[in-house]
XYZ file of C-alpha atoms in Angstrom:
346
model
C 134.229 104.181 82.969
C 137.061 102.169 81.537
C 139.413 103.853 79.000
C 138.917 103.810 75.372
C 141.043 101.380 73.735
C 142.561 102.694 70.867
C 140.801 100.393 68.511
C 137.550 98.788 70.064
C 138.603 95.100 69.022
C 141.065 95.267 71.710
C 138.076 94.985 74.115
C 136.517 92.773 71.007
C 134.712 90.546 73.620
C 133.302 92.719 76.125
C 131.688 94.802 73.177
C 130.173 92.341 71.300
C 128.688 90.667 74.987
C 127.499 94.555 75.626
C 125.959 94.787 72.580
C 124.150 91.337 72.140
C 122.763 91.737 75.526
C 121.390 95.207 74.366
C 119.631 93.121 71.490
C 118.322 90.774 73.319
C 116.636 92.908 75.386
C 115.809 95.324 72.805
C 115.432 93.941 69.520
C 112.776 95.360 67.144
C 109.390 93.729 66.117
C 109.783 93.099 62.330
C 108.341 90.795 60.222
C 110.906 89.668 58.134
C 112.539 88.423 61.772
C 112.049 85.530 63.904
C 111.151 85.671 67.495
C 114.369 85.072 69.863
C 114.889 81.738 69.712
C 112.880 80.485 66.974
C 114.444 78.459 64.316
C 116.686 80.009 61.536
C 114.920 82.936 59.441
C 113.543 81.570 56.124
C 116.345 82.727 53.892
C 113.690 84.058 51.368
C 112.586 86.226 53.186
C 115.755 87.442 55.072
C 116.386 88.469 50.911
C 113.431 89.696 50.180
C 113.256 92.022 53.009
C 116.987 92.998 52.377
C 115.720 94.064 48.981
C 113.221 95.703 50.281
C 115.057 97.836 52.520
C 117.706 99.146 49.849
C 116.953 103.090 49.730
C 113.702 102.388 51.471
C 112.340 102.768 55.147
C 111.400 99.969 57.339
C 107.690 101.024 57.876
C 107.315 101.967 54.162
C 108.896 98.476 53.437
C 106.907 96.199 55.995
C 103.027 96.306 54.078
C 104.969 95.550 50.520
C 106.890 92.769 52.462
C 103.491 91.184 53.867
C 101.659 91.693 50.376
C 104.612 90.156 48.739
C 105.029 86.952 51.492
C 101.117 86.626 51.329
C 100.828 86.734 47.629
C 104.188 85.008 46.599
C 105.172 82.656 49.821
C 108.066 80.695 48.660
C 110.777 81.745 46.323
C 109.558 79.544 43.629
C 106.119 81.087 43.796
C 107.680 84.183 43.143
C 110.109 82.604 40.354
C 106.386 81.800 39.180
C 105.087 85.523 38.852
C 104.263 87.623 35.745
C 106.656 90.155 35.262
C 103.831 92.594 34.946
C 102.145 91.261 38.228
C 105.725 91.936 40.326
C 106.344 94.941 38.571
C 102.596 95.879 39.666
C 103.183 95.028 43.285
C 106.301 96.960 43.483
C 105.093 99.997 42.555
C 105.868 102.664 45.185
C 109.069 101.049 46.812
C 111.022 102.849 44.097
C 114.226 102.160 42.315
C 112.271 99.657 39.777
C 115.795 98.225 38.544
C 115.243 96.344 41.997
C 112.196 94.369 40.902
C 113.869 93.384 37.641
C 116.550 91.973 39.832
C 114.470 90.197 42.116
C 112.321 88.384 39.758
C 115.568 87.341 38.055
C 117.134 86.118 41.302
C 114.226 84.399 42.038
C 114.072 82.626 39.019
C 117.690 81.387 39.528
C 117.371 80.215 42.633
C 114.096 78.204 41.584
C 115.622 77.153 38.183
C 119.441 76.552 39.271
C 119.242 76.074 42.910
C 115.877 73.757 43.240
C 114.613 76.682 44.630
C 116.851 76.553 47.491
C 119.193 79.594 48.297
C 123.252 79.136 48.559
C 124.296 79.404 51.965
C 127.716 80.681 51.795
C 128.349 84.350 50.891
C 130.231 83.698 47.695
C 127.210 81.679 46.130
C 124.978 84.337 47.047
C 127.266 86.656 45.890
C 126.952 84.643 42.179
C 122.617 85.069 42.078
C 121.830 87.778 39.696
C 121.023 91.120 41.487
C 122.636 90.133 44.544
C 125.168 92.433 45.500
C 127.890 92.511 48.552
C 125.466 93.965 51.081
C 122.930 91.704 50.670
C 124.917 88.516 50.111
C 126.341 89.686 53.392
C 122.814 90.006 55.165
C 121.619 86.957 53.863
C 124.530 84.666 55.067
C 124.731 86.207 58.143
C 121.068 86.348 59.277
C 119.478 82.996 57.705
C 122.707 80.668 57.678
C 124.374 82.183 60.740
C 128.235 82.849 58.846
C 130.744 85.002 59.909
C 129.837 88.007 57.030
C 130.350 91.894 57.592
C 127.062 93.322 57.336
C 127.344 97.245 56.560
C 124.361 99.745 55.625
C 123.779 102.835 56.336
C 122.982 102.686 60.228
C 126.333 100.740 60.538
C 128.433 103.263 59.201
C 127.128 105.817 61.322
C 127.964 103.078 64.211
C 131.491 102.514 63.118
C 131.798 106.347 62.179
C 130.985 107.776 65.767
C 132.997 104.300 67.529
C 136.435 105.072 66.005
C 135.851 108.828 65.102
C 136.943 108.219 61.840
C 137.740 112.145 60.533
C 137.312 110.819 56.607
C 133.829 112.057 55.014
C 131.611 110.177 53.708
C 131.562 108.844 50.646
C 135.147 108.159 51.126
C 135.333 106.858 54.052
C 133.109 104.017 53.096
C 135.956 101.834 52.604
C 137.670 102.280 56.202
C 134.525 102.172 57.826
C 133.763 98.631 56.593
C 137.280 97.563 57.270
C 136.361 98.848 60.752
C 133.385 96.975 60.833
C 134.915 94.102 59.739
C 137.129 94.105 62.959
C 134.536 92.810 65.213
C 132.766 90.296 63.286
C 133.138 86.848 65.219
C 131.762 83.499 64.449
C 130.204 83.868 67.582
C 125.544 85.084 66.274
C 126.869 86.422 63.113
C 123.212 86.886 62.483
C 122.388 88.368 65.680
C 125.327 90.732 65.840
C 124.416 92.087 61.863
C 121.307 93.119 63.219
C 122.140 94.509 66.576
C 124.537 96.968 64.961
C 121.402 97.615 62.700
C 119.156 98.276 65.294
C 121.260 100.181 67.756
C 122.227 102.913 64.466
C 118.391 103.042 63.545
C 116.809 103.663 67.101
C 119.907 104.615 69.521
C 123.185 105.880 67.201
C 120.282 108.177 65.135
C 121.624 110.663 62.397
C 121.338 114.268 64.352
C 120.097 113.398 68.072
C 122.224 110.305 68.917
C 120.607 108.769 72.085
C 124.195 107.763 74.206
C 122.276 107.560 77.715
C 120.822 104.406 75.658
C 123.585 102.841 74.444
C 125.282 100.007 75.301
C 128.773 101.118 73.750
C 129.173 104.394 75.149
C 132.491 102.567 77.091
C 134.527 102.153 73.890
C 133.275 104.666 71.741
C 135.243 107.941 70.379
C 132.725 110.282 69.651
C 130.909 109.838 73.212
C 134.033 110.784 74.655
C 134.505 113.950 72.346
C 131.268 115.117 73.701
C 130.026 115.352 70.041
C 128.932 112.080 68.767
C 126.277 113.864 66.334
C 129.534 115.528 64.651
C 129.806 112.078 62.981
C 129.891 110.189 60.392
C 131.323 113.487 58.442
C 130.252 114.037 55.274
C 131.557 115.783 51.640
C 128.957 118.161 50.452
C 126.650 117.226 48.106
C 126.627 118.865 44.598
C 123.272 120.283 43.699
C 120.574 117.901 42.166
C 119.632 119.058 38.488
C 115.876 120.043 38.031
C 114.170 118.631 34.742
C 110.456 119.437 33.324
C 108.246 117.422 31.560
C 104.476 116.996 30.374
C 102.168 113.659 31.424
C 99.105 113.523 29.260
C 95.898 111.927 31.246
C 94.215 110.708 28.937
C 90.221 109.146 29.383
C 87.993 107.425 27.353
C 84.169 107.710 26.886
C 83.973 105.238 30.021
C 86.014 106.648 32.239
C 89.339 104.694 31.246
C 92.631 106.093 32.014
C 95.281 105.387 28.826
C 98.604 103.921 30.568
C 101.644 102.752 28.460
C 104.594 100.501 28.664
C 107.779 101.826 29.094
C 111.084 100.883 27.710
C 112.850 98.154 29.437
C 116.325 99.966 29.793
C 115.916 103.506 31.485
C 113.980 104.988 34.404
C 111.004 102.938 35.913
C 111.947 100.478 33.038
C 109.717 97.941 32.054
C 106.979 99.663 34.692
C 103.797 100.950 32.991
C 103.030 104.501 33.469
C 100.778 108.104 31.895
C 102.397 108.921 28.782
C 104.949 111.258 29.087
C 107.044 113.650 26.830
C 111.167 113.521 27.574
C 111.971 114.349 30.942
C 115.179 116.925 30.172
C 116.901 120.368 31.855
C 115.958 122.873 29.194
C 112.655 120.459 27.818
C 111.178 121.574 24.644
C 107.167 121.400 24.293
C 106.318 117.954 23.049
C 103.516 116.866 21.088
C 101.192 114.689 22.513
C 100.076 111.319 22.556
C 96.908 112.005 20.485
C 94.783 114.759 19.162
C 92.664 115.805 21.587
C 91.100 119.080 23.174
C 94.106 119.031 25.579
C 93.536 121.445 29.008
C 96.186 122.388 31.516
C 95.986 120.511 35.328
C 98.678 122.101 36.974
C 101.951 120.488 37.917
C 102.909 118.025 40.339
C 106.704 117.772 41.919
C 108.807 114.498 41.986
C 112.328 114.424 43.274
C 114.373 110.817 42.105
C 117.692 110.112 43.189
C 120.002 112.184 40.696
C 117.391 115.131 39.693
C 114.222 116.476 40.962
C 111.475 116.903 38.474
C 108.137 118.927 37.290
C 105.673 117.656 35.174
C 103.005 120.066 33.701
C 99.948 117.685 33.469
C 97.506 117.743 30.805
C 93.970 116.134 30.360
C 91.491 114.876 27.509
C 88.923 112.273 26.537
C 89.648 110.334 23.244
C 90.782 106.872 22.075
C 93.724 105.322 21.013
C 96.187 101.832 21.078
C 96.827 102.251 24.901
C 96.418 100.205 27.852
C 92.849 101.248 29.422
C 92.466 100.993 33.387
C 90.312 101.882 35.592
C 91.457 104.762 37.393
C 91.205 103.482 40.836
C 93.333 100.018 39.405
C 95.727 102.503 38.148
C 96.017 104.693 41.342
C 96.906 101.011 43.292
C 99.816 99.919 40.543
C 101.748 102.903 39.465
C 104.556 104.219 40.395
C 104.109 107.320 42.672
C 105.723 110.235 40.309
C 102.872 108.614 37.761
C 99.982 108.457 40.913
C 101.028 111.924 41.358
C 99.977 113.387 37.908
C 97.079 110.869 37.699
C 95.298 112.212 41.071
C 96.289 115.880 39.690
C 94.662 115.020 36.242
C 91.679 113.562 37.941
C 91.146 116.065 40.044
């Protein structure tokens, strides 16, 4: 085994020929990606599927990315859409600011662009919603430029290749720097992904599999004999706990009562149970109508910044709601609102 150079770009070319042989051979099924050697990805959905992916696993990702492609096929289709339809076939990916985003992206790129993405980093970089990761993914993959791709998985790469002794979240910067070191005009689009792929099935978070990769000859934390030590991390404060009540609410034929909720704010725009304030110390709220209200039990959500309880109530009555069949409702909603739903109908 040669030595490890002290930075891996010394060696730039014999990495990046390790590695892209390592895709080549080992590249995942997706189906957001080409075959090998099929023409360039459709840039739609090399975005769509990059949107997808933000704070979201591949396999939960892939049926919402079919549905999506097989509902909404082109960009403009999608420019097209209802908000309430997109906001509807979202539901369960999370982080609903996302859909907002995309259906405003979309519509730029259909209204601006003749529904025709920019290829160049910087013009993706302009779209609405688009931010430097993705701009980055989506030159790179669909129009082959030279971009530094960086998520997650690549971070742990670059983390474990240099040994880089900065935690997370500060190290962020130096690790893309680091990143940025081997990019070559050389398959930008193919080298984005192979870092991708080797940090999600090979360079894995606690039981890195080194007897698998192809990199082991230039990286740091293989020779330390403790790759899994890396990427270091500060640790994290703890998550605040809020409480809540969501009132199911049925008519006399079986109708659950959903609302709208606020544009700006959590699950914005997405329709949902009623709900009182979701808060640390919440007060008992008064409820959406007067009815013979009985206790559920609770269900348990946990959201980026704070987990969350909500007591869940059920009654029959009327009211200025939006009435949905249950099983319609249990397809559409977002899951900390399926939760409470299935509890209240059970």
């Amino acid at each position: 085994m040669p030595p490890v150079p002290v930075h891996p770009s010394a060696d730039l070319p014999a990495l990046r020929a390790a590695l892209l042989d390592w895709y080549d051979a080992h590249r995942r099924t997706l189906a957001w990606r080409g075959a090998p050697g099929a023409a360039a990805p459709d840039p739609y959905r090399v975005w769509l599927s990059e949107v997808m992916l933000q704070q979201t696993t591949t396999p939960h990702a892939t049926p919402y990315f079919e549905a999506f492609t097989a509902r909404w096929p082109t960009v403009s289709d999608l420019a097209a859409a209802a908000d309430s339809d997109v906001m509807a076939a979202w539901a369960g990916l999370g982080y609903y600011a996302r859909a907002r985003n995309l259906l405003a992206c979309a519509r730029a790129v259909a209204g601006d662009h003749g529904g025709v993405f920019p290829d160049t980093e910087a013009g993706l970089l302009a779209l609405p919603g688009v931010g430097a990761y993705t701009a980055a993914a989506v030159a790179a993959i669909a129009f082959g430029r030279p971009a530094n791709v960086v998520d997650g998985n690549v971070e742990r790469v670059m983390a474990r290749l240099f040994a880089v002794e900065t935690p997370l979240p500060a190290a962020k910067p130096e690790l893309r720097r680091r990143a940025a070191s081997l990019v070559a005009d050389h398959r930008p689009g193919d080298w984005a992904q192979a870092l991708m792929d080797l940090g999600a099935t090979v360079c894995r978070p606690g039981r890195p599999l080194c007897h698998l990769c192809p990199l082991t000859a230039w990286c740091a934390g293989f020779r330390s004999g403790a790759p899994e030590r890396w990427p270091l991390k500060t640790r994290k404060t703890v998550r605040p706990h809020r409480t809540g009540t969501a009132w199911v609410l049925r008519d006399d034929r079986g109708r659950v009562a959903l609302v709208r909720r606020p544009d700006k704010g959590l699950l914005g725009g997405m329709t949902g149970l009623p709900t009182s304030d979701w808060a640390v110390d919440a007060a008992e709220a008064s409820p959406p109508v007067a009815a013979d209200w009985r206790g559920a039990g609770a269900v348990e959500h946990v959201f980026t910044h704070f987990s969350l309880t909500l007591d869940v109530r059920t009654a029959t009555g009327a009211g200025d709601f939006l009435w949905t069949d249950p099983d319609e409702a249990l397809r559409s909603l977002p899951t900390v609102f399926r939760k409470a739903l299935e509890r209240g109908l059970a």
